[in-house]
XYZ file of C-alpha atoms in Angstrom:
783
model
C 70.985 148.537 90.917
C 70.956 151.817 92.808
C 73.723 153.046 95.093
C 74.201 156.024 97.340
C 77.569 157.734 97.497
C 77.952 156.722 101.138
C 77.391 153.066 100.140
C 79.939 153.415 97.349
C 82.456 154.865 99.793
C 81.956 151.885 102.095
C 82.243 149.312 99.289
C 85.322 150.952 97.772
C 87.050 152.021 101.018
C 86.751 155.614 99.887
C 85.897 158.910 101.557
C 82.527 160.509 100.893
C 82.001 164.259 100.977
C 79.192 166.551 99.878
C 75.614 165.447 99.222
C 74.805 161.743 99.561
C 73.418 161.392 96.020
C 71.678 158.287 94.699
C 73.065 156.889 91.427
C 71.925 154.205 89.011
C 74.298 154.592 86.046
C 78.009 155.182 85.542
C 79.774 157.364 82.967
C 83.519 157.245 82.288
C 83.667 159.356 79.114
C 83.051 163.073 79.507
C 82.056 163.235 75.834
C 79.016 161.004 76.360
C 75.866 162.699 75.140
C 73.593 160.632 77.374
C 73.620 161.560 81.034
C 70.707 160.377 83.133
C 69.666 162.414 86.135
C 71.212 159.870 88.502
C 74.447 159.329 86.584
C 77.807 159.144 88.359
C 80.924 160.349 86.564
C 84.055 158.288 87.221
C 87.099 160.556 86.883
C 90.031 158.358 85.877
C 93.599 159.348 85.129
C 95.391 157.637 82.256
C 98.718 157.889 80.505
C 97.612 160.855 78.410
C 94.474 162.181 80.049
C 93.025 163.270 83.359
C 89.233 163.205 83.531
C 89.299 165.496 86.570
C 89.882 168.308 84.071
C 86.315 167.838 82.805
C 84.438 167.747 86.100
C 83.279 171.365 85.782
C 81.871 170.529 82.347
C 79.998 167.577 83.823
C 78.596 169.758 86.622
C 77.285 172.189 83.999
C 75.614 169.251 82.247
C 73.730 168.326 85.410
C 75.844 165.516 86.885
C 75.809 165.608 90.695
C 77.755 162.474 91.712
C 81.443 161.645 91.207
C 84.175 159.153 91.948
C 87.487 161.042 92.043
C 91.127 160.301 92.780
C 91.726 163.635 94.449
C 89.362 165.915 96.305
C 87.886 168.554 93.997
C 85.724 171.532 94.820
C 82.075 170.890 93.955
C 79.078 173.222 94.036
C 76.129 172.796 96.377
C 73.958 169.791 95.564
C 76.880 167.618 94.436
C 78.796 164.854 96.160
C 81.819 162.676 95.547
C 83.783 159.688 96.779
C 87.568 160.023 96.875
C 89.459 156.792 96.139
C 93.063 155.902 95.426
C 92.252 154.409 92.018
C 88.973 155.096 90.223
C 89.155 152.022 87.980
C 89.715 149.717 90.956
C 86.819 151.391 92.754
C 84.567 150.720 89.764
C 85.721 147.097 89.745
C 84.888 146.766 93.462
C 81.408 148.084 92.722
C 81.034 145.622 89.849
C 82.045 142.721 92.104
C 79.508 143.896 94.703
C 76.817 144.026 92.019
C 77.714 140.506 90.926
C 77.455 139.201 94.484
C 73.876 140.488 94.682
C 72.850 139.159 91.262
C 70.688 136.033 91.436
C 70.861 134.957 87.801
C 73.294 132.558 86.121
C 76.482 134.257 84.898
C 78.191 132.860 81.811
C 81.646 134.247 80.995
C 83.038 133.988 77.464
C 86.764 134.144 76.770
C 89.184 133.070 74.048
C 91.488 134.512 71.408
C 88.660 135.377 69.022
C 84.970 134.699 68.494
C 83.871 136.009 71.903
C 81.460 138.621 70.582
C 80.220 136.316 67.819
C 79.379 133.499 70.237
C 77.738 135.917 72.671
C 75.555 137.482 69.997
C 74.695 134.157 68.371
C 73.541 132.830 71.740
C 71.425 135.937 72.306
C 69.992 135.962 68.784
C 67.563 133.045 69.172
C 67.018 133.183 72.919
C 63.299 133.128 73.820
C 62.120 136.408 75.308
C 60.858 134.587 78.389
C 64.460 133.672 79.255
C 65.301 137.280 80.229
C 68.846 137.241 78.918
C 71.342 140.059 79.491
C 74.536 140.325 77.477
C 77.424 142.743 77.825
C 77.293 145.474 75.175
C 79.431 145.042 72.064
C 82.965 144.038 73.022
C 82.944 145.440 76.543
C 85.486 142.844 77.643
C 88.348 144.878 79.151
C 89.116 145.750 82.760
C 86.834 148.763 82.408
C 84.323 147.241 79.989
C 83.604 144.215 82.178
C 83.011 146.448 85.208
C 80.550 148.615 83.275
C 78.829 145.521 81.851
C 78.223 144.059 85.301
C 76.903 147.364 86.631
C 74.373 147.432 83.772
C 72.874 144.011 84.617
C 69.124 144.281 85.281
C 67.850 142.752 88.496
C 65.450 140.344 86.818
C 67.864 138.860 84.260
C 67.994 135.070 84.467
C 71.153 134.617 82.393
C 73.996 137.108 81.949
C 76.569 136.663 79.158
C 79.776 138.553 79.957
C 82.796 138.768 77.641
C 86.260 138.663 79.201
C 89.298 139.680 77.168
C 92.921 139.995 78.248
C 96.189 140.960 76.596
C 98.741 140.202 79.320
C 99.440 138.178 82.446
C 97.690 139.391 85.607
C 94.514 140.688 83.991
C 92.236 137.636 84.152
C 92.467 137.289 87.926
C 90.892 140.756 88.258
C 88.158 139.900 85.777
C 87.371 136.610 87.521
C 86.918 138.392 90.858
C 84.340 140.643 89.250
C 82.477 138.157 87.047
C 82.541 135.068 89.310
C 80.914 132.967 86.556
C 79.118 129.690 87.086
C 79.787 128.685 83.475
C 82.772 129.564 81.257
C 82.800 129.288 77.466
C 86.301 129.094 75.969
C 85.935 129.975 72.287
C 89.376 129.460 70.768
C 93.080 129.877 71.138
C 95.264 131.670 68.619
C 97.911 134.310 68.041
C 95.878 137.376 68.999
C 97.746 139.493 71.608
C 100.431 136.795 71.832
C 103.326 139.251 72.209
C 102.732 139.720 75.949
C 102.834 135.984 76.702
C 105.849 133.686 76.756
C 103.909 130.876 75.078
C 100.447 129.804 73.961
C 100.350 127.556 77.039
C 100.898 130.548 79.322
C 98.074 132.389 77.565
C 95.690 129.437 77.961
C 96.539 129.106 81.664
C 95.973 132.842 82.184
C 92.594 132.770 80.425
C 91.615 129.629 82.306
C 91.822 131.530 85.596
C 88.337 132.705 84.668
C 87.084 129.208 85.516
C 88.706 129.047 88.976
C 85.383 128.948 90.792
C 83.103 127.991 87.916
C 80.982 124.869 87.881
C 81.455 123.997 84.232
C 83.513 124.797 81.138
C 82.313 124.594 77.535
C 85.179 124.201 75.040
C 86.054 122.660 71.686
C 88.577 119.815 71.602
C 89.406 120.691 67.984
C 91.828 123.124 69.647
C 94.114 120.331 70.831
C 96.435 122.305 73.122
C 93.514 124.128 74.683
C 91.610 120.904 75.284
C 94.591 119.185 76.916
C 95.059 122.012 79.425
C 91.338 122.406 80.141
C 90.957 118.696 80.804
C 94.062 118.684 83.011
C 93.428 121.825 85.055
C 89.633 121.645 85.417
C 89.333 118.197 86.963
C 86.246 118.083 89.162
C 84.297 120.555 87.040
C 81.696 119.617 84.462
C 83.522 119.692 81.124
C 81.417 120.044 77.978
C 83.248 119.366 74.710
C 81.187 120.822 71.861
C 83.253 119.218 69.069
C 80.646 116.498 68.472
C 77.648 118.864 68.266
C 75.744 118.433 65.009
C 75.167 121.665 63.111
C 74.312 122.620 59.519
C 77.040 123.666 57.093
C 78.481 127.074 57.975
C 80.504 129.644 56.028
C 83.898 128.427 57.253
C 85.700 126.399 59.915
C 85.723 129.209 62.486
C 81.979 129.792 62.082
C 81.383 126.067 62.542
C 83.403 125.961 65.747
C 81.581 129.010 67.115
C 78.229 127.472 66.191
C 79.066 124.268 68.070
C 79.722 126.300 71.205
C 76.306 127.910 70.767
C 74.697 124.486 70.311
C 76.362 123.211 73.490
C 75.098 126.225 75.422
C 71.518 125.740 74.212
C 71.658 122.053 75.045
C 73.070 122.757 78.515
C 70.326 125.225 79.394
C 67.514 123.204 77.837
C 66.547 125.611 75.061
C 65.413 124.541 71.598
C 68.277 124.674 69.101
C 68.554 127.954 67.188
C 68.053 128.271 63.445
C 71.715 128.274 62.445
C 70.889 129.458 58.935
C 69.827 132.768 60.498
C 73.121 133.105 62.375
C 75.465 132.929 59.403
C 74.826 136.448 58.030
C 74.581 138.040 61.464
C 76.729 141.191 61.546
C 78.787 141.725 64.664
C 79.653 145.359 64.248
C 78.431 148.855 63.765
C 78.983 150.059 60.208
C 79.144 153.584 58.807
C 78.299 153.937 55.113
C 77.602 156.686 52.606
C 73.886 157.068 52.030
C 71.631 158.511 49.364
C 71.127 162.300 49.269
C 74.507 162.866 50.950
C 73.350 161.080 54.105
C 75.638 159.125 56.420
C 74.210 155.750 57.461
C 75.157 154.284 60.844
C 74.004 150.664 60.566
C 73.635 148.923 63.922
C 70.859 146.541 63.027
C 72.263 143.412 64.667
C 71.019 144.103 68.214
C 68.375 146.192 69.902
C 68.391 146.753 73.645
C 68.547 149.819 75.829
C 72.249 149.512 76.678
C 73.437 149.083 73.093
C 71.088 151.913 72.066
C 72.849 154.234 74.502
C 76.249 153.336 73.024
C 74.980 153.710 69.460
C 73.502 157.159 70.175
C 76.827 158.301 71.578
C 78.529 157.051 68.437
C 75.955 158.774 66.233
C 76.746 162.068 67.958
C 80.479 161.579 67.393
C 80.120 161.045 63.628
C 77.251 163.458 62.961
C 79.252 166.654 63.565
C 77.272 169.337 61.670
C 74.736 166.879 60.280
C 71.113 166.585 61.402
C 70.571 163.450 63.512
C 67.926 160.892 62.527
C 67.185 157.609 64.334
C 65.245 154.671 62.889
C 64.467 152.235 65.726
C 62.421 149.035 65.837
C 60.570 147.609 68.815
C 62.872 146.634 71.684
C 61.844 143.079 72.486
C 63.841 142.378 75.632
C 63.701 144.712 78.623
C 63.039 144.528 82.341
C 60.818 147.620 81.973
C 57.190 147.643 80.890
C 56.552 149.275 77.526
C 55.418 152.615 78.949
C 58.592 152.958 81.025
C 60.801 151.610 78.247
C 59.688 153.976 75.505
C 59.584 156.939 77.870
C 63.263 156.168 78.531
C 63.953 155.785 74.789
C 62.286 159.145 74.113
C 64.358 160.747 76.869
C 67.568 159.405 75.323
C 66.540 160.708 71.909
C 65.960 164.163 73.336
C 69.240 164.144 75.272
C 71.125 163.154 72.102
C 69.625 165.973 70.084
C 67.827 163.663 67.648
C 65.891 165.817 65.189
C 63.807 163.100 63.544
C 62.732 159.825 65.156
C 61.276 156.977 63.111
C 59.708 154.141 65.109
C 59.180 150.723 63.515
C 56.813 148.261 65.208
C 53.456 148.213 66.948
C 54.944 148.558 70.436
C 56.952 151.709 69.837
C 54.111 153.129 67.726
C 51.717 152.654 70.648
C 53.846 155.087 72.667
C 54.270 157.761 70.000
C 53.117 160.460 72.420
C 56.325 160.029 74.467
C 58.456 161.464 71.654
C 58.631 165.251 71.634
C 60.829 165.682 68.540
C 59.423 165.364 64.974
C 58.531 161.678 64.622
C 57.048 159.112 62.251
C 55.776 155.658 63.174
C 55.208 152.484 61.168
C 53.794 149.163 62.293
C 56.383 147.147 60.374
C 59.533 147.399 58.310
C 57.491 146.627 55.200
C 55.215 149.581 55.904
C 58.228 151.886 56.332
C 59.867 150.649 53.112
C 56.695 151.478 51.167
C 56.885 155.070 52.454
C 60.667 155.483 52.622
C 60.878 158.100 49.880
C 58.813 160.435 52.076
C 61.343 160.334 54.916
C 63.764 163.243 54.571
C 67.298 162.085 55.347
C 69.185 164.421 53.004
C 72.524 165.446 54.513
C 71.656 163.719 57.804
C 73.442 161.172 59.970
C 71.002 158.268 60.243
C 71.232 155.565 62.936
C 69.383 152.374 62.002
C 68.885 149.996 64.909
C 66.495 147.087 65.152
C 65.688 143.640 66.443
C 66.455 140.716 64.158
C 62.799 139.838 63.613
C 62.094 143.241 62.043
C 64.996 142.826 59.563
C 65.889 146.507 59.641
C 69.003 145.747 57.586
C 66.637 146.070 54.595
C 66.237 149.744 55.493
C 70.000 150.192 55.460
C 70.260 148.509 52.058
C 67.581 150.834 50.713
C 69.184 154.004 52.052
C 72.862 153.344 51.407
C 74.452 154.850 48.334
C 74.672 152.155 45.713
C 78.241 151.474 44.694
C 79.941 148.569 43.085
C 80.337 145.390 45.071
C 83.920 145.946 46.220
C 84.249 147.690 49.600
C 87.094 148.698 51.894
C 86.190 147.977 55.516
C 87.971 150.232 58.007
C 87.964 149.067 61.631
C 88.021 152.248 63.709
C 88.207 150.297 66.973
C 91.461 148.678 65.796
C 92.781 152.131 64.914
C 91.985 153.271 68.457
C 93.936 150.356 69.855
C 96.911 151.183 67.646
C 96.870 154.777 68.873
C 96.746 153.621 72.471
C 99.720 151.304 71.869
C 101.844 154.249 70.734
C 100.601 156.275 73.695
C 102.183 153.709 75.993
C 105.549 154.609 74.425
C 105.422 158.341 75.078
C 105.065 160.533 78.143
C 101.626 161.806 79.223
C 102.496 165.349 78.138
C 103.638 164.449 74.627
C 101.144 165.546 71.999
C 100.150 163.584 68.904
C 99.668 164.605 65.293
C 97.935 162.045 63.069
C 98.760 161.731 59.385
C 95.517 161.655 57.394
C 96.974 162.567 54.007
C 95.964 160.578 50.923
C 92.516 160.031 52.445
C 94.025 158.654 55.653
C 96.276 156.232 53.757
C 93.253 155.129 51.760
C 91.046 154.635 54.823
C 88.842 157.681 54.194
C 88.415 161.311 55.149
C 86.071 162.814 57.719
C 85.100 159.559 59.410
C 88.690 158.838 60.417
C 89.312 162.479 61.386
C 86.242 162.543 63.625
C 87.386 159.393 65.402
C 90.839 160.913 65.937
C 89.291 164.052 67.400
C 87.317 161.905 69.826
C 90.517 160.093 70.787
C 92.131 163.372 71.814
C 94.706 163.584 69.015
C 96.051 167.150 68.988
C 96.703 167.794 65.267
C 95.862 166.339 61.888
C 98.276 166.504 58.953
C 97.312 166.399 55.271
C 99.405 166.681 52.128
C 97.452 169.340 50.238
C 95.132 172.213 51.062
C 92.202 170.610 49.228
C 92.333 167.654 51.641
C 92.197 169.990 54.621
C 89.346 172.045 53.130
C 87.367 168.835 52.612
C 87.820 167.948 56.279
C 86.645 171.412 57.295
C 83.560 171.004 55.094
C 82.873 167.728 56.901
C 82.790 169.494 60.260
C 86.323 168.721 61.474
C 87.401 171.578 63.752
C 90.765 170.452 65.152
C 94.056 172.016 63.944
C 95.125 170.786 60.500
C 98.676 171.100 59.128
C 99.204 171.124 55.346
C 102.538 169.486 54.555
C 102.811 170.274 50.846
C 101.795 173.904 51.082
C 102.356 175.934 47.913
C 101.695 179.534 46.936
C 98.603 178.726 44.886
C 96.849 177.163 47.876
C 97.541 179.815 50.518
C 94.251 181.678 50.000
C 92.350 178.406 50.419
C 94.329 177.635 53.561
C 93.623 180.949 55.244
C 89.912 180.729 54.339
C 89.700 177.271 55.947
C 92.170 178.162 58.734
C 94.637 175.470 57.742
C 98.208 175.718 58.988
C 101.060 175.544 56.433
C 104.374 173.746 56.515
C 106.953 176.421 55.726
C 110.112 174.966 54.180
C 111.812 177.923 52.429
C 112.156 181.687 52.634
C 110.085 182.079 49.480
C 107.231 180.037 50.940
C 107.468 182.053 54.171
C 107.300 185.345 52.257
C 104.368 184.211 50.130
C 102.350 182.972 53.076
C 103.095 186.017 55.221
C 101.759 188.178 52.399
C 98.566 186.085 52.149
C 98.083 186.256 55.934
C 99.028 189.927 56.207
C 95.676 190.900 57.729
C 95.881 188.098 60.303
C 97.420 188.161 63.757
C 99.454 185.263 65.136
C 98.616 182.911 62.261
C 100.209 179.510 63.080
C 102.899 178.121 60.784
C 105.078 174.998 61.028
C 108.783 175.261 60.219
C 110.295 172.274 58.401
C 114.019 171.557 58.928
C 116.126 169.468 56.563
C 118.430 167.396 58.760
C 119.506 164.864 56.145
C 116.532 163.680 54.107
C 117.049 166.458 51.542
C 113.474 166.631 50.359
C 112.117 169.901 51.784
C 113.161 172.177 54.612
C 115.598 174.769 55.953
C 119.204 173.584 56.199
C 121.627 174.645 58.918
C 123.058 177.460 56.769
C 119.540 178.913 56.280
C 118.762 179.496 59.972
C 120.210 183.018 60.298
C 118.177 184.255 57.339
C 115.069 182.476 58.637
C 115.311 184.164 62.039
C 115.699 187.612 60.472
C 112.690 187.002 58.229
C 110.551 185.811 61.156
C 111.454 188.996 63.009
C 110.428 191.103 60.031
C 106.874 189.760 60.046
C 106.265 190.632 63.698
C 102.923 189.432 65.043
C 101.443 188.448 61.686
C 102.583 184.846 61.986
C 103.467 182.599 64.908
C 105.683 179.513 64.825
C 103.449 176.734 66.156
C 105.921 173.909 65.651
C 109.353 173.044 64.279
C 109.841 169.566 62.838
C 111.952 167.286 60.686
C 111.759 163.851 59.054
C 113.983 160.978 60.140
C 114.494 159.147 56.869
C 115.891 155.801 58.141
C 114.450 155.496 61.660
C 113.074 152.080 60.664
C 116.507 150.712 59.679
C 118.658 149.529 62.632
C 121.726 149.347 60.385
C 121.605 153.151 59.989
C 120.944 154.157 63.582
C 124.111 156.260 63.685
C 122.778 158.434 60.873
C 119.390 158.756 62.625
C 121.012 159.808 65.891
C 122.966 162.410 63.938
C 119.708 163.732 62.492
C 118.146 163.905 65.961
C 121.135 165.790 67.390
C 121.184 168.297 64.523
C 117.436 168.812 64.773
C 117.657 169.332 68.543
C 120.299 172.006 68.065
C 118.587 173.877 65.227
C 115.073 173.711 66.655
C 116.273 174.944 70.065
C 117.930 177.878 68.385
C 114.710 178.875 66.607
C 112.509 178.304 69.660
C 114.818 180.353 71.892
C 114.865 183.162 69.346
C 111.074 183.548 68.964
C 110.704 183.601 72.740
C 107.353 181.825 73.108
C 106.391 178.142 73.495
C 106.907 176.151 70.299
C 106.176 172.448 69.768
C 109.096 170.353 68.504
C 108.583 167.011 66.770
C 110.764 164.578 64.858
C 109.490 161.059 65.588
C 107.057 159.202 63.339
C 105.768 155.668 64.057
C 109.094 153.790 63.878
C 111.003 156.427 65.852
C 108.309 156.509 68.544
C 109.189 152.898 69.315
C 112.937 152.960 68.607
C 114.156 156.451 69.581
C 112.633 157.823 72.809
C 115.115 160.721 72.647
C 113.295 161.916 69.499
C 109.892 162.298 71.177
C 110.371 165.975 72.151
C 106.973 167.748 72.546
C 104.938 165.891 69.929
C 105.049 162.705 67.851
C 103.537 161.862 64.475
C 101.369 158.810 63.903
C 101.614 157.574 60.342
C 101.534 154.024 59.012
C 101.639 152.591 62.541
C 98.213 154.050 63.266
C 96.851 151.993 60.375
C 98.361 148.788 61.745
C 101.763 148.401 60.102
C 105.203 149.029 61.550
C 108.829 149.053 60.521
C 108.821 145.365 61.394
C 106.149 142.852 62.416
C 104.563 144.017 65.658
C 101.914 141.908 67.384
C 100.688 145.008 69.204
C 99.478 146.631 65.970
C 96.281 145.635 64.170
C 95.804 146.369 60.451
C 92.623 148.386 60.157
C 91.674 147.870 56.493
C 90.096 144.882 54.771
C 89.299 144.895 51.050
C 86.343 142.687 50.146
C 84.184 141.904 47.150
C 81.752 139.180 46.027
C 81.703 136.522 43.326
C 79.576 137.642 40.382
C 79.906 134.513 38.262
C 81.239 130.938 38.505
C 81.862 128.697 35.521
C 83.380 125.246 35.120
C 86.100 125.010 32.468
C 87.927 122.007 31.084
C 91.682 121.435 31.226
C 93.500 123.227 28.451
C 91.113 126.157 28.278
C 92.469 129.652 28.927
C 91.299 132.524 31.096
C 91.566 136.282 30.541
C 93.500 138.642 28.295
C 96.382 137.179 26.328
C 95.174 133.673 27.271
C 97.686 133.932 30.114
C 95.753 131.625 32.430
C 96.088 128.094 31.013
C 94.135 125.502 33.030
C 95.901 122.221 33.784
C 92.777 120.541 35.135
C 89.005 120.838 35.085
C 88.419 123.962 37.180
C 85.756 126.144 38.763
C 86.697 129.733 37.972
C 85.026 132.630 39.795
C 84.930 136.170 38.438
C 85.043 139.026 40.945
C 84.439 142.739 40.215
C 87.770 144.182 41.270
C 90.637 145.157 38.989
C 93.557 147.490 38.566
C 91.227 150.512 38.381
C 90.247 149.634 41.955
C 93.864 149.405 43.085
C 94.541 145.707 42.514
C 97.983 145.713 40.910
C 98.254 143.897 37.550
C 101.346 142.050 38.799
C 99.153 140.058 41.218
C 97.659 138.017 38.374
C 98.548 134.504 37.206
C 98.607 133.028 40.693
C 100.944 135.540 42.327
C 98.248 136.428 44.888
C 95.559 134.397 46.612
C 92.314 135.688 48.080
C 90.229 134.205 50.874
C 86.963 132.500 49.951
C 85.086 130.365 52.463
C 88.079 130.536 54.774
C 90.439 129.080 52.151
C 92.921 130.442 49.612
C 91.838 131.015 46.019
C 94.698 132.017 43.654
C 94.267 134.451 40.808
C 93.972 133.001 37.314
C 95.095 134.924 34.258
C 95.792 138.630 34.138
C 94.158 141.258 36.324
C 91.678 143.237 34.192
C 90.727 146.898 34.678
C 87.455 146.162 36.491
C 87.576 142.451 37.282
C 89.738 139.390 37.743
C 89.353 135.645 38.057
C 90.196 133.248 40.886
C 90.312 129.449 41.137
C 87.756 128.017 43.622
C 87.993 124.400 42.434
C 89.179 123.039 45.772
C 86.747 125.006 47.953
C 83.471 123.198 48.587
C 80.111 124.918 48.632
C 81.178 128.171 46.972
C 78.383 129.973 45.141
C 77.829 133.198 43.248
C 77.390 136.044 45.725
C 79.854 134.600 48.264
C 82.287 136.990 49.920
C 85.908 137.267 48.740
C 88.619 138.881 50.870
C 91.306 140.504 48.732
C 93.477 141.620 51.639
C 92.726 141.640 55.337
C 94.183 141.564 58.816
C 95.027 137.859 58.557
C 98.661 136.682 58.291
C 99.413 135.728 54.698
C 96.569 137.884 53.395
C 97.556 141.334 54.649
C 98.556 144.452 52.748
C 102.036 143.845 54.110
C 102.105 140.371 52.515
C 100.839 141.828 49.255
C 103.600 144.442 49.402
C 106.209 141.684 49.678
C 104.826 140.010 46.537
C 104.995 143.318 44.670
C 108.386 144.347 46.086
C 106.937 147.551 47.483
C 105.694 148.897 50.837
C 102.266 148.742 52.553
C 101.839 152.511 51.985
C 101.484 151.889 48.248
C 98.974 149.076 48.709
C 96.746 151.088 51.047
C 96.841 154.363 49.128
C 96.219 152.628 45.798
C 92.666 151.592 46.704
C 90.547 153.631 44.311
C 88.125 156.347 45.405
C 85.391 154.450 43.576
C 85.677 151.650 46.142
C 83.093 152.292 48.832
C 84.431 152.727 52.372
C 82.527 151.141 55.236
C 83.534 152.086 58.771
C 83.067 149.466 61.440
C 83.228 149.861 65.177
C 83.410 146.427 66.758
């Protein structure tokens, strides 16, 4: 739908000035690589950012139209609408778009399963139905608005996700979406901390159905069903619990599939092939590829909106790498093929794609639209036969395709073969964790993210690139080699080396890494190495009570004299300390003493050098518990990865360790399993062997039933001792388990998390996460 700025001003009660531009797309992230000629940039102000700072950059990139919260000077040919709140203005526009949409709007809400149900519905929808679905998990106050503004005019059905985390949010979403049908997927503990009870959360989510005609739900969720049936009297209520479906992977999959079946029955479509839904991936994955390539696997959906998002993500992870896109035919679009592939080619060019590979007769028929080096194949099979002739060495490769083309086979062919065990790292969850901590600090407080030990086991450059995109100010590593590896991967942001030693100083200067200086000898050695530099940044470490590294109070006079002696060669970038018991309420008096001493010593140094210096003392626990320790910058450590000093519903663990069953055998009672015959069977049992052992980071003390893994949604305890490269689990009581089935070693689920494993081992989550071996392949997902 097209708007003019004067129309937008009228709809949003804003003030228009400048040229009355026409717009047909909306951009809220200044880092987006895809800006159409008629794009409008929405300048929003958040807790830690102000998008108005990037308007000049957007002007230089050709954007002419803006929504702003304060009047800004624009060059000739540009126009803007001034509003009190840019997000609310965007929501008003979304509601206006919804009012003028003639199709049937289906809203999907619930604690989990929203994206799964949406994508499963879309997967088997006939092309003639002209279905639109919101991209990925665009279900927030902003995401829903953008989703509605993307709806094509000729869509007959629109599937819109709606997610909330606190009271007051759903009313705003309902005003925008105004659905005729609501699907309520589930109710659970997700985001429970902001609600007084599960009942309050259900009632809040149910506001989405205020003006709806019907509600699809599952009465297996007893409390949910009781409230739906009580509060939605007069509406058509469709209980999917009795829908007949084939056997699915687990209980949650079955419940989601029944919702899909109810939807298809309601709208009169033939039932989908549920066997094709079970393996359907719901996320974008980043994997290591052959020939040092990076594979961005987004083969679960293929439409123009999700392509735009995927291209932006490709740009964010590519850094210095050449960009390659492998794209199948796009089967659902309101545009004819000539218009569609001209638009695809334009997006490829805007994103700087250096090699385009088209898969399918429709995209191949429009090869002339693509100006960059390109190759075209009529089918996935044809491409696979020629795949060795496609140069992807050192490139970042986006693979995106429709389900019929089965482009996941291309990903399997190109990914670096590793053993079956993988660590999945959810970068979207990490973003949410960062944003939680941002709510605890002032807008001007900077952030340094701890990425030492391969980002607590989560990986190297992929995590660092995400943090750069999130506007984190500094990275911190333990050793110079870690920082040099990040530099080699294209990471440009400031990197502090915490365990800086004399032997690594040459490496640090060559890679422009910034050292922690904790003694006069380390200061002297680094100043000598950096003697030809000017204003080289260093970070002064103070010992305020941890007694590990750092300058003590009696060292300050000598430190100040030594800093003076080196003149302009070095510059103090920050002064910091570690609070050793900030997570222990019983020792708060000691922590406050550390904070007071640090404040005094760091002020003395900062005043002496006479230029701005960042001060930081608070890591994850202190960010939450000691606001007085925030100073100029805070450090994100374990909290960024989803664990806190105590259970915190606002944090999401980001890492899941998975493998697959390689063999199942049935053994009689009395037989033994593993080394030392430690696993003695008391009954006839089905024992599964999985390829993960202590060389992968699975502690030997988790054997003999001390830890259970998740198979088919149920617990399977270990049997016998953990071996170096494998272990055994008991799947006797889990029906339908076969060789090749997935096994979750630890995950985000209560009872199966790294934190739970740490309790069993009498250790801390740090040790669990950092123990995952380098030989375990990391896969990065962006849900």
